[in-house]
Amino acid sequence: MSKFKQIFSYSVLILASVISIFPFLWMIVSSTNKSVDVTKGRLLPGSHFMQNLTNLLDTVDVVSALINSAKISIITTVVAMLIASLAGYGFEIFKSKSKDILFNFLLLSMMIPFAALMVPLFRMFGSISQTVSMIGIDTLAAVILPTVTTAFLIFFFRQSTKMFPKEILEAGRIDGLTELGVFFRIYVPTMKTTYAAAAIITFMSSWNSYLWPLVVLQSPEKQTIPLLISNLGSSYSPDFGVIMTAIVIATLPAALLFFIMQKHFVAGMMGSVK
Amino acid sequence: MKKVLALFLVSILLLSACSSGSKEKANSGNAKDTKEITVWAWDPNFNIKAMNLAKEAYKSENPDLKIKIVENAQADIVQKLNTSLSSGTTKGLPNIVLIEDYRAQSFLKAYPDMFQELTGSFKAADFAPYKLAPTSLDGKNYGLPFDTGVTGLYVRTDYLEKAGYKVADLKDIDWKKYIEIGKKVKEATGKQMLTLDPKDLGLIRMMIQTSGSWYLKKDGVTPDIAGNAALKEAFKTYKEILDADLVKPVSDWSQFVAGFNSGDVATVPTGNWITPSIKSEASQAGKWAVVAMPKQTGINGSVNASNLGGSSWYVLNIPGKEKAMDFLAKTFGSNVDFYQTLNKEMGAIGTYKPAAEGEAYKAADEFFGGQKIISDFASWTEQIPQVNYGMHTYAIEDIIAVGMQDYLKGKDIDKVLADAQKQAEEQIK
Amino acid sequence: MIPAKANQNLQTTKSGRKIRVKNAAIGWSFVIIATVMICLFYFYPMVQALILSFQSGTGTNLTFTGIDNYARLFKDPTFITTVKNTVIYLVIQVPVMILLALFLSVLLNNKTLKLKGVFRTAIFLPCVTSLVAYSVIFKYLFGQDGIINIMLMKVSFISEPIQWLTDPFWAKIAIIIAITWRWTGYNMIFYLSALQNVDESIYEAAKIDGASSFQQFFKITIPMLKPIILFTSITSTIGTLQLFDEVMNITKGGPGNSTMTISQYIYNLSFKYTPDFGYAATVSYAIVIMIIIFSIIQFKVAGDKNE
């Protein structure tokens, strides 16, 4: 790599990083400031973090909201990975005319805005509540079920499988592995980066999801983190210092998860299986 | 293979674990158990606090009733209510809910039979008359009037003095005079007169209500835009204020608050609920006063009193409604002592007239140079012209906001209003 | 449900038909859970929404009005404005963002690069950052006396502050910047994960043949990543046509509907105004139709024949 190229790469990446990270840093700085300073856009760290934190912990139950959000996001991510990768694998490896039609049909489900599905979905869970209260309104299951399978993820797994070296699957079959064995022993380990990307994206969208949990969860003790933050802003004179503190606490898990998972995006990982 | 099974088992276990964990409480919001009622409201410093005080006051009366107060942002409450009510699922609905007056008619008409009639459970004549129109439908009371959105003009006395004005000079003025003063203040201090958020027409709403006018005719359904003299005057005033460069543009609530907290503007024309935010900048103590809202220039019957926002309590027609009605009637509906506490504890101004006689209303506020602001607001409350907000305040406001942009760009005012009228008539049926 | 035994007799063609049936059964069993879940939680409510789109009225007072709602779309100036706005966002923003994301991911995929993890995390952060924080800071940055105006004025790029959020034209630009800022890192992740599947030796061969970086990018990287580029452009198109969060939180659609999107209009029809869920469903289906058209175009352009 030439010197020029190197300088060019670094300056572009540094610039992109600075622009990207600025609001994030400001958010952290703001969590140490008084409400008035936050609204004025103060850029320097202050000394109010502990006070903001105490106020936050006194007024709302952040811990249980974090636990609720974690439960929902972890279950959603694990189950979603399984269902979507099985389907993505199935659609691509066992390709057939009728499956392609089904696949395109499933893609349709991505195209409607969620707002349009909310009322029918709510009615559906309302009637489920009468018989099976375990998955009815105001349960975590009701939050998870409608969002755990997305055509989006199936589509992603299928497109990634297109670039997958299929010969190695054949090798596995010849070695006498069952079809599920091929999937779990060969496909899953080889597709590690795809799983990492999919898990990050799924966790993040589940962690931040707002509209559906808002309508389906009723009891305050089941509240998730985004709902809690929304409530903090419900006042005519919201305390932005406290809100920013809550946001920092809410954002860190997702950011941390990304930092841990991104190690899987190392060039040449595929080399090991070639 | 084993791995698959294990994964499946784990996920199923997890799923069932979290759903069974919530099962025990599944009935809590359902009000099947009528020993408990649920209340939804927003704003912890105001509505929630008031509800908690009401809960305390009611405890001596009826210690058995458990009252669960759930805090949600207003937009969230609107979404949850609409989704539940329109799906016909009553599970999880609260017994009592706070609804903004501008939206009340739309809820009452969109979901007939879902709200409990309250006629007779409180004396309607005891409440500020302007609150009764939005809270009733077909002559029946559905909402129990709560806070007032009575407006005032918060002014920086120090800035005014620099421009040679006293607070008395701003009492009972009209908008023409306001602009005149504004220009002088700008000259003397370099400060803008007010902040405006171009996507929020609250100022227009305040202006037209001083003249007893609204976006809709008295029936609450027919758009009243073209040929509405008060609205036309409000548009003109709005543009004059902008043209005179008296405005610091803002784009959200926090910037609005920052505008006066950092001393960038000389006045804040808004609802009395802003008082805590004004007072949050302690260094400005003694520099503020509140005067009555300016009235419209050249409009007959325009008064120096208006309203912005404000909300009322509603009871849903689900099991537990009797208890909920009784609770409201004995607290917000009739209890003078309770209103005194409300006032002492949190400076809240209700719309219950008998409460205004109490001592707490006459307290002087040192932040406002010893002005008895509560009593001033209370007296303005009684003068607010009664208008029917009808069903479509926000739908029409979005149409008018487009018209306002056209008008500011130079389109003829009558054409702007006529076009808006046409679009409104087509959109709302 | 779970595919049980292997199709190890894939090659043995004793009785071809039987095997094909068995293979088909295994293939179907991989996709069955997903299909059932999507039918239950997407298609069932979608059908209900479709029925709803032929009704009109406030709240629960709905009556069947036939295709009136669909006819209303063409006469509704607000709807037409929102379609225009949304298409402007789509046409300008999606290509810019995808190229930017591709470019960054290629830079980041360089083996010799140091601090890769830090860069990756930093660029990904915008889409993790809470919308609330992001909207407060954007409103502040783009404010009348916000940092962006101050900086632009310092370098004498402009003489007067730009009315970023209060002027109809600049507000659109601000929204486009905001979406690009938030979603570039997100799309980059898909490319990064896909780049791992590209065989290094192809690049080595190209280098030996004397291909420049540019040539490598256009002749190797882009064709190799085609399935994922197609995926991200379709999902970004869907995301932009359903754009809601950014607009709702930064400009609320203003000033005067100049930044309002179709999705926000659906929200307003359902929740801000007196609810008309029937017409809201109609507008939703208008989005569905637009997305289908755009997706077909993209599949055609990408030449992805699912061969």
Short mmCIF file of C-alpha atoms in Angstrom, two decimals, chain B:
data_model
loop_
_atom_site.label_atom_id
_atom_site.label_comp_id
_atom_site.label_asym_id
_atom_site.label_seq_id
_atom_site.Cartn_x
_atom_site.Cartn_y
_atom_site.Cartn_z
CA MET B 1 -28.46 -32.40 16.26
CA LYS B 2 -28.14 -32.18 19.98
CA LYS B 3 -27.15 -28.56 19.60
CA VAL B 4 -30.35 -27.80 17.73
CA LEU B 5 -32.50 -29.42 20.30
CA ALA B 6 -30.66 -27.66 23.07
CA LEU B 7 -31.07 -24.30 21.38
CA PHE B 8 -34.73 -24.90 20.76
CA LEU B 9 -35.31 -26.02 24.30
CA VAL B 10 -33.46 -23.05 25.70
CA SER B 11 -35.41 -20.60 23.62
CA ILE B 12 -38.73 -22.20 24.40
CA LEU B 13 -37.86 -22.28 28.07
CA LEU B 14 -36.85 -18.65 27.98
CA LEU B 15 -40.03 -17.71 26.19
CA SER B 16 -42.23 -19.52 28.61
CA ALA B 17 -40.21 -18.29 31.55
CA CYS B 18 -40.77 -14.68 30.71
CA SER B 19 -44.41 -15.16 29.90
CA SER B 20 -45.22 -17.13 33.00
CA GLY B 21 -43.33 -14.59 35.05
CA SER B 22 -45.80 -12.01 33.93
CA LYS B 23 -48.81 -14.20 34.26
CA GLU B 24 -49.44 -13.57 37.91
CA LYS B 25 -49.93 -9.91 37.23
CA ALA B 26 -51.82 -10.34 34.00
CA ASN B 27 -55.03 -9.05 35.46
CA SER B 28 -53.65 -5.93 37.04
CA GLY B 29 -54.60 -3.54 34.26
CA ASN B 30 -57.83 -5.29 33.59
CA ALA B 31 -59.84 -3.80 36.42
CA LYS B 32 -61.67 -7.06 36.90
CA ASP B 33 -60.68 -6.53 40.46
CA THR B 34 -62.62 -3.36 41.12
CA LYS B 35 -60.77 -2.69 44.32
CA GLU B 36 -58.13 -1.14 42.13
CA ILE B 37 -58.45 1.57 39.53
CA THR B 38 -55.79 2.71 37.06
CA VAL B 39 -55.06 6.25 35.95
CA TRP B 40 -53.03 7.32 32.91
CA ALA B 41 -51.53 10.79 32.80
CA TRP B 42 -48.42 12.65 31.67
CA ASP B 43 -46.06 15.14 33.29
CA PRO B 44 -44.73 14.00 36.68
CA ASN B 45 -44.29 17.54 37.98
CA PHE B 46 -47.85 18.51 37.36
CA ASN B 47 -50.61 16.07 36.42
CA ILE B 48 -49.08 13.04 38.12
CA LYS B 49 -48.30 15.04 41.23
CA ALA B 50 -51.86 16.38 41.33
CA MET B 51 -53.24 12.86 40.95
CA ASN B 52 -51.06 11.66 43.81
CA LEU B 53 -52.38 14.44 46.03
CA ALA B 54 -55.92 13.48 45.03
CA LYS B 55 -55.13 9.90 45.97
CA GLU B 56 -53.99 11.04 49.41
CA ALA B 57 -57.07 13.21 49.86
CA TYR B 58 -59.36 10.35 48.91
CA LYS B 59 -57.68 7.85 51.19
CA SER B 60 -59.36 9.27 54.30
CA GLU B 61 -62.69 8.88 52.53
CA ASN B 62 -62.23 5.42 51.16
CA PRO B 63 -59.13 3.59 52.35
CA ASP B 64 -60.01 0.36 50.49
CA LEU B 65 -59.64 1.62 46.95
CA LYS B 66 -56.21 1.15 45.43
CA ILE B 67 -55.32 3.77 42.89
CA LYS B 68 -52.56 2.97 40.46
CA ILE B 69 -51.16 5.96 38.66
CA VAL B 70 -49.28 5.22 35.45
CA GLU B 71 -47.12 7.83 33.85
CA ASN B 72 -46.86 8.03 30.05
CA ALA B 73 -45.95 10.78 27.64
CA GLN B 74 -49.00 12.44 26.13
CA ALA B 75 -48.31 11.24 22.60
CA ASP B 76 -47.90 7.72 24.01
CA ILE B 77 -51.25 7.87 25.79
CA VAL B 78 -52.94 9.03 22.60
CA GLN B 79 -51.42 6.12 20.66
CA LYS B 80 -52.26 3.52 23.26
CA LEU B 81 -55.83 4.74 23.68
CA ASN B 82 -56.45 4.88 19.95
CA THR B 83 -55.02 1.43 19.33
CA SER B 84 -56.95 -0.20 22.16
CA LEU B 85 -60.22 1.58 21.57
CA SER B 86 -60.26 1.07 17.82
CA SER B 87 -59.44 -2.62 18.12
CA GLY B 88 -62.34 -2.98 20.51
CA THR B 89 -60.08 -4.55 23.12
CA THR B 90 -60.74 -3.17 26.57
CA LYS B 91 -58.02 -5.24 28.20
CA GLY B 92 -55.37 -3.06 29.71
CA LEU B 93 -57.31 0.17 29.43
CA PRO B 94 -57.19 2.52 32.42
CA ASN B 95 -60.25 3.63 34.36
CA ILE B 96 -59.34 7.28 34.30
CA VAL B 97 -57.35 9.02 31.61
CA LEU B 98 -56.17 12.55 31.06
CA ILE B 99 -56.98 13.97 27.62
CA GLU B 100 -55.93 17.30 26.19
CA ASP B 101 -58.91 19.61 25.58
CA TYR B 102 -58.00 20.10 21.89
CA ARG B 103 -58.34 16.33 21.34
CA ALA B 104 -61.30 15.60 23.60
CA GLN B 105 -64.07 15.91 21.01
CA SER B 106 -62.27 13.66 18.59
CA PHE B 107 -62.04 10.89 21.20
CA LEU B 108 -65.63 11.33 22.35
CA LYS B 109 -67.00 11.18 18.82
CA ALA B 110 -64.66 8.55 17.42
CA TYR B 111 -65.38 6.05 20.18
CA PRO B 112 -68.98 6.52 21.26
CA ASP B 113 -70.04 4.49 24.31
CA MET B 114 -66.43 4.01 25.39
CA PHE B 115 -66.46 7.04 27.66
CA GLN B 116 -68.61 7.22 30.75
CA GLU B 117 -71.05 10.11 31.05
CA LEU B 118 -70.28 12.19 34.14
CA THR B 119 -73.28 14.54 34.08
CA GLY B 120 -74.53 15.08 37.60
CA SER B 121 -71.48 13.67 39.34
CA PHE B 122 -70.11 17.21 39.69
CA LYS B 123 -71.55 20.71 39.43
CA ALA B 124 -70.63 21.91 35.98
CA ALA B 125 -71.49 25.51 36.82
CA ASP B 126 -68.66 25.57 39.35
CA PHE B 127 -66.05 25.28 36.62
CA ALA B 128 -64.64 27.89 34.25
CA PRO B 129 -67.15 28.06 31.41
CA TYR B 130 -64.59 27.77 28.63
CA LYS B 131 -63.67 24.28 29.85
CA LEU B 132 -67.18 22.91 29.43
CA ALA B 133 -67.45 23.00 25.63
CA PRO B 134 -64.53 20.69 24.92
CA THR B 135 -65.42 18.27 27.72
CA SER B 136 -69.06 17.70 26.79
CA LEU B 137 -70.86 16.19 23.85
CA ASP B 138 -74.55 16.64 22.96
CA GLY B 139 -75.14 18.49 26.21
CA LYS B 140 -73.74 15.70 28.37
CA ASN B 141 -70.60 16.06 30.47
CA TYR B 142 -67.90 13.50 29.83
CA GLY B 143 -64.79 15.15 31.18
CA LEU B 144 -64.07 16.60 34.57
CA PRO B 145 -62.28 19.91 33.90
CA PHE B 146 -58.80 19.98 35.36
CA ASP B 147 -55.92 22.33 34.63
CA THR B 148 -56.25 25.60 32.89
CA GLY B 149 -54.11 26.57 29.98
CA VAL B 150 -54.80 30.23 30.79
CA THR B 151 -52.18 32.32 29.06
CA GLY B 152 -50.16 35.28 30.11
CA LEU B 153 -47.41 37.40 28.69
CA TYR B 154 -44.28 36.75 30.71
CA VAL B 155 -42.03 39.80 30.42
CA ARG B 156 -38.47 40.70 31.41
CA THR B 157 -38.89 43.90 33.40
CA ASP B 158 -35.19 44.76 33.17
CA TYR B 159 -35.20 44.71 29.37
CA LEU B 160 -38.38 46.76 29.27
CA GLU B 161 -36.90 49.37 31.58
CA LYS B 162 -33.88 49.77 29.32
CA ALA B 163 -36.29 50.62 26.52
CA GLY B 164 -38.13 53.06 28.78
CA TYR B 165 -41.18 50.94 29.61
CA LYS B 166 -42.76 49.90 32.87
CA VAL B 167 -44.75 46.76 33.42
CA ALA B 168 -47.90 48.90 33.59
CA ASP B 169 -47.30 49.95 29.98
CA LEU B 170 -47.86 46.37 28.87
CA LYS B 171 -51.09 45.77 30.73
CA ASP B 172 -54.08 45.03 28.51
CA ILE B 173 -52.36 46.00 25.27
CA ASP B 174 -53.08 44.78 21.77
CA TRP B 175 -50.63 43.15 19.33
CA LYS B 176 -50.01 46.40 17.47
CA LYS B 177 -48.75 47.97 20.67
CA TYR B 178 -46.76 44.79 21.38
CA ILE B 179 -44.90 45.11 18.08
CA GLU B 180 -44.26 48.80 18.73
CA ILE B 181 -42.79 48.01 22.16
CA GLY B 182 -40.88 45.12 20.64
CA LYS B 183 -39.10 47.37 18.17
CA LYS B 184 -38.01 49.73 20.97
CA VAL B 185 -36.82 46.85 23.13
CA LYS B 186 -34.84 45.46 20.21
CA GLU B 187 -33.26 48.85 19.68
CA ALA B 188 -32.38 49.37 23.31
CA THR B 189 -31.22 45.88 24.26
CA GLY B 190 -30.59 44.04 21.00
CA LYS B 191 -32.79 41.25 22.33
CA GLN B 192 -35.53 39.62 20.34
CA MET B 193 -39.07 39.83 21.66
CA LEU B 194 -40.05 36.15 21.54
CA THR B 195 -39.18 32.70 20.23
CA LEU B 196 -41.32 31.07 17.55
CA ASP B 197 -41.33 27.54 16.26
CA PRO B 198 -42.59 27.71 12.67
CA LYS B 199 -44.25 24.30 12.87
CA ASP B 200 -46.24 25.09 15.98
CA LEU B 201 -49.03 27.59 15.51
CA GLY B 202 -49.78 27.95 19.23
CA LEU B 203 -49.45 31.71 18.91
CA ILE B 204 -52.17 31.80 16.26
CA ARG B 205 -54.41 29.64 18.43
CA MET B 206 -53.92 31.95 21.41
CA MET B 207 -54.61 35.02 19.29
CA ILE B 208 -57.86 33.83 17.77
CA GLN B 209 -59.23 32.53 21.03
CA THR B 210 -58.95 36.01 22.56
CA SER B 211 -61.56 36.95 19.95
CA GLY B 212 -63.73 33.92 20.64
CA SER B 213 -62.83 32.42 17.28
CA TRP B 214 -61.43 29.02 16.27
CA TYR B 215 -60.46 26.97 13.22
CA LEU B 216 -63.97 25.55 13.22
CA LYS B 217 -67.41 27.12 13.47
CA LYS B 218 -69.45 26.78 16.64
CA ASP B 219 -70.75 23.37 15.53
CA GLY B 220 -67.22 22.01 15.87
CA VAL B 221 -67.28 20.44 12.42
CA THR B 222 -67.42 23.14 9.72
CA PRO B 223 -64.04 24.71 8.97
CA ASP B 224 -64.00 28.44 9.62
CA ILE B 225 -60.91 29.65 7.77
CA ALA B 226 -61.87 31.78 4.76
CA GLY B 227 -63.68 34.86 5.98
CA ASN B 228 -62.55 34.36 9.58
CA ALA B 229 -61.58 37.94 10.50
CA ALA B 230 -59.76 36.92 13.67
CA LEU B 231 -57.68 34.31 11.86
CA LYS B 232 -56.83 36.74 9.08
CA GLU B 233 -55.75 39.34 11.62
CA ALA B 234 -53.68 36.71 13.43
CA PHE B 235 -51.91 35.80 10.17
CA LYS B 236 -51.11 39.44 9.54
CA THR B 237 -49.84 39.99 13.07
CA TYR B 238 -47.68 36.86 12.81
CA LYS B 239 -46.07 38.16 9.64
CA GLU B 240 -45.60 41.67 11.06
CA ILE B 241 -43.82 40.22 14.07
CA LEU B 242 -41.52 38.25 11.76
CA ASP B 243 -40.99 41.20 9.42
CA ALA B 244 -40.09 43.46 12.35
CA ASP B 245 -37.35 40.92 13.17
CA LEU B 246 -38.64 40.36 16.68
CA VAL B 247 -38.40 36.58 16.48
CA LYS B 248 -35.71 34.15 17.48
CA PRO B 249 -36.63 31.01 15.52
CA VAL B 250 -36.48 27.72 17.43
CA SER B 251 -37.22 24.21 16.34
CA ASP B 252 -38.24 22.43 19.50
CA TRP B 253 -39.30 22.61 23.09
CA SER B 254 -35.82 22.57 24.59
CA GLN B 255 -34.72 25.47 22.44
CA PHE B 256 -37.88 27.31 23.40
CA VAL B 257 -37.01 26.83 27.07
CA ALA B 258 -33.37 27.72 26.42
CA GLY B 259 -34.53 30.91 24.70
CA PHE B 260 -35.84 32.50 27.85
CA ASN B 261 -33.55 30.70 30.30
CA SER B 262 -30.52 32.19 28.62
CA GLY B 263 -32.08 35.64 28.46
CA ASP B 264 -32.31 35.81 24.68
CA VAL B 265 -35.89 37.03 24.56
CA ALA B 266 -37.80 39.77 26.34
CA THR B 267 -41.21 38.12 26.48
CA VAL B 268 -42.84 34.70 26.49
CA PRO B 269 -46.51 34.62 25.49
CA THR B 270 -47.74 31.21 26.58
CA GLY B 271 -49.74 29.09 29.03
CA ASN B 272 -49.27 29.39 32.78
CA TRP B 273 -47.80 25.89 32.91
CA ILE B 274 -44.51 27.39 31.78
CA THR B 275 -44.01 29.05 35.19
CA PRO B 276 -41.80 26.25 36.61
CA SER B 277 -39.56 26.39 33.54
CA ILE B 278 -39.24 30.17 33.83
CA LYS B 279 -38.36 29.85 37.48
CA SER B 280 -35.80 27.10 36.82
CA GLU B 281 -33.23 29.80 35.98
CA ALA B 282 -32.90 31.11 39.53
CA SER B 283 -30.48 33.85 38.56
CA GLN B 284 -33.32 35.69 36.83
CA ALA B 285 -35.38 36.01 40.03
CA GLY B 286 -37.07 39.39 40.33
CA LYS B 287 -36.59 40.16 36.65
CA TRP B 288 -39.89 38.72 35.49
CA ALA B 289 -43.52 39.81 35.59
CA VAL B 290 -46.67 38.42 34.02
CA VAL B 291 -49.26 40.57 32.28
CA ALA B 292 -52.46 39.67 30.51
CA MET B 293 -52.30 38.35 26.96
CA PRO B 294 -52.42 41.05 24.27
CA LYS B 295 -55.73 41.18 22.44
CA GLN B 296 -56.26 41.36 18.70
CA THR B 297 -56.18 44.72 16.99
CA GLY B 298 -59.41 45.84 15.39
CA ILE B 299 -61.43 42.76 16.25
CA ASN B 300 -64.68 43.36 18.08
CA GLY B 301 -64.98 41.53 21.35
CA SER B 302 -61.35 40.52 21.58
CA VAL B 303 -60.34 40.30 25.25
CA ASN B 304 -57.06 40.15 27.12
CA ALA B 305 -57.38 36.49 28.04
CA SER B 306 -56.74 33.26 26.19
CA ASN B 307 -55.87 29.62 26.58
CA LEU B 308 -53.17 27.26 25.36
CA GLY B 309 -53.43 23.55 26.00
CA GLY B 310 -55.04 22.36 29.20
CA SER B 311 -56.60 19.00 29.84
CA SER B 312 -59.38 17.17 31.68
CA TRP B 313 -60.05 13.80 33.30
CA TYR B 314 -62.18 11.16 31.56
CA VAL B 315 -63.64 7.91 32.86
CA LEU B 316 -63.70 4.89 30.54
CA ASN B 317 -66.79 2.77 30.28
CA ILE B 318 -65.23 -0.42 31.67
CA PRO B 319 -65.64 -2.29 34.97
CA GLY B 320 -64.64 -0.05 37.85
CA LYS B 321 -66.22 3.06 36.37
CA GLU B 322 -68.42 3.75 39.44
CA LYS B 323 -65.42 3.78 41.73
CA ALA B 324 -63.52 5.97 39.33
CA MET B 325 -66.40 8.45 39.11
CA ASP B 326 -66.76 8.59 42.86
CA PHE B 327 -63.04 9.20 43.26
CA LEU B 328 -63.02 12.06 40.76
CA ALA B 329 -66.21 13.63 42.10
CA LYS B 330 -64.92 13.73 45.64
CA THR B 331 -61.53 15.16 44.74
CA PHE B 332 -61.24 17.22 41.56
CA GLY B 333 -65.01 17.61 41.36
CA SER B 334 -65.85 19.30 44.64
CA ASN B 335 -63.09 19.38 47.23
CA VAL B 336 -62.07 22.99 47.97
CA ASP B 337 -59.55 21.90 50.59
CA PHE B 338 -57.94 19.58 48.08
CA TYR B 339 -57.56 22.44 45.61
CA GLN B 340 -55.92 24.52 48.32
CA THR B 341 -53.39 21.76 48.93
CA LEU B 342 -52.86 21.43 45.21
CA ASN B 343 -52.10 25.07 45.04
CA LYS B 344 -49.83 25.22 48.05
CA GLU B 345 -47.90 22.10 47.13
CA MET B 346 -47.38 22.76 43.46
CA GLY B 347 -48.76 26.13 42.44
CA ALA B 348 -51.38 24.42 40.31
CA ILE B 349 -54.29 26.47 39.10
CA GLY B 350 -57.43 24.44 38.55
CA THR B 351 -60.56 25.57 36.81
CA TYR B 352 -62.78 25.00 39.86
CA LYS B 353 -64.11 28.45 40.68
CA PRO B 354 -64.89 28.07 44.42
CA ALA B 355 -61.21 27.26 45.02
CA ALA B 356 -60.16 30.71 43.87
CA GLU B 357 -61.50 32.19 47.12
CA GLY B 358 -58.91 30.31 49.16
CA GLU B 359 -55.85 31.80 50.81
CA ALA B 360 -53.31 29.93 48.69
CA TYR B 361 -54.43 31.75 45.57
CA LYS B 362 -53.48 35.09 47.09
CA ALA B 363 -49.84 34.26 47.76
CA ALA B 364 -47.19 36.59 46.39
CA ASP B 365 -44.41 35.13 44.28
CA GLU B 366 -41.01 36.66 44.94
CA PHE B 367 -39.57 35.36 41.70
CA PHE B 368 -42.05 37.63 39.95
CA GLY B 369 -41.22 40.63 42.11
CA GLY B 370 -43.93 39.85 44.62
CA GLN B 371 -46.71 39.66 42.04
CA LYS B 372 -49.72 37.52 43.03
CA ILE B 373 -49.52 35.59 39.80
CA ILE B 374 -51.90 32.80 40.79
CA SER B 375 -54.67 35.20 41.57
CA ASP B 376 -53.99 37.10 38.34
CA PHE B 377 -54.14 33.91 36.31
CA ALA B 378 -57.32 32.90 38.11
CA SER B 379 -59.02 36.15 37.20
CA TRP B 380 -57.96 35.85 33.56
CA THR B 381 -59.23 32.28 33.50
CA GLU B 382 -62.76 33.49 34.03
CA GLN B 383 -62.54 35.81 31.04
CA ILE B 384 -61.35 33.28 28.51
CA PRO B 385 -63.84 33.25 25.64
CA GLN B 386 -65.53 29.90 25.22
CA VAL B 387 -64.90 28.24 21.87
CA ASN B 388 -65.69 24.79 20.57
CA TYR B 389 -62.38 23.16 19.69
CA GLY B 390 -64.27 20.53 17.76
CA MET B 391 -62.77 17.39 16.32
CA HIS B 392 -60.07 18.53 13.99
CA THR B 393 -57.77 21.05 15.64
CA TYR B 394 -54.54 19.37 14.61
CA ALA B 395 -55.68 18.27 11.15
CA ILE B 396 -56.65 21.82 10.29
CA GLU B 397 -53.56 23.25 11.89
CA ASP B 398 -51.37 21.21 9.54
CA ILE B 399 -53.30 22.64 6.60
CA ILE B 400 -53.03 26.17 7.97
CA ALA B 401 -49.31 25.73 8.59
CA VAL B 402 -48.83 25.09 4.87
CA GLY B 403 -50.90 28.20 4.15
CA MET B 404 -48.76 30.20 6.55
CA GLN B 405 -45.60 29.25 4.66
CA ASP B 406 -47.23 30.39 1.40
CA TYR B 407 -48.40 33.62 3.01
CA LEU B 408 -44.93 34.38 4.37
CA LYS B 409 -43.54 33.81 0.89
CA GLY B 410 -45.90 36.49 -0.45
CA LYS B 411 -49.09 34.73 -1.48
CA ASP B 412 -52.24 36.81 -1.05
CA ILE B 413 -53.82 36.32 2.37
CA ASP B 414 -57.38 35.87 1.14
CA LYS B 415 -56.26 33.32 -1.42
CA VAL B 416 -54.25 31.48 1.26
CA LEU B 417 -57.25 31.24 3.57
CA ALA B 418 -59.65 30.31 0.76
CA ASP B 419 -57.35 27.49 -0.38
CA ALA B 420 -56.94 26.25 3.18
CA GLN B 421 -60.71 26.32 3.62
CA LYS B 422 -61.18 24.24 0.49
CA GLN B 423 -58.60 21.67 1.51
CA ALA B 424 -59.99 21.42 5.03
CA GLU B 425 -63.50 20.86 3.71
CA GLU B 426 -62.26 18.04 1.50
CA GLN B 427 -60.14 16.42 4.15
CA ILE B 428 -62.49 16.34 7.10
CA LYS B 429 -65.83 14.73 6.63
#
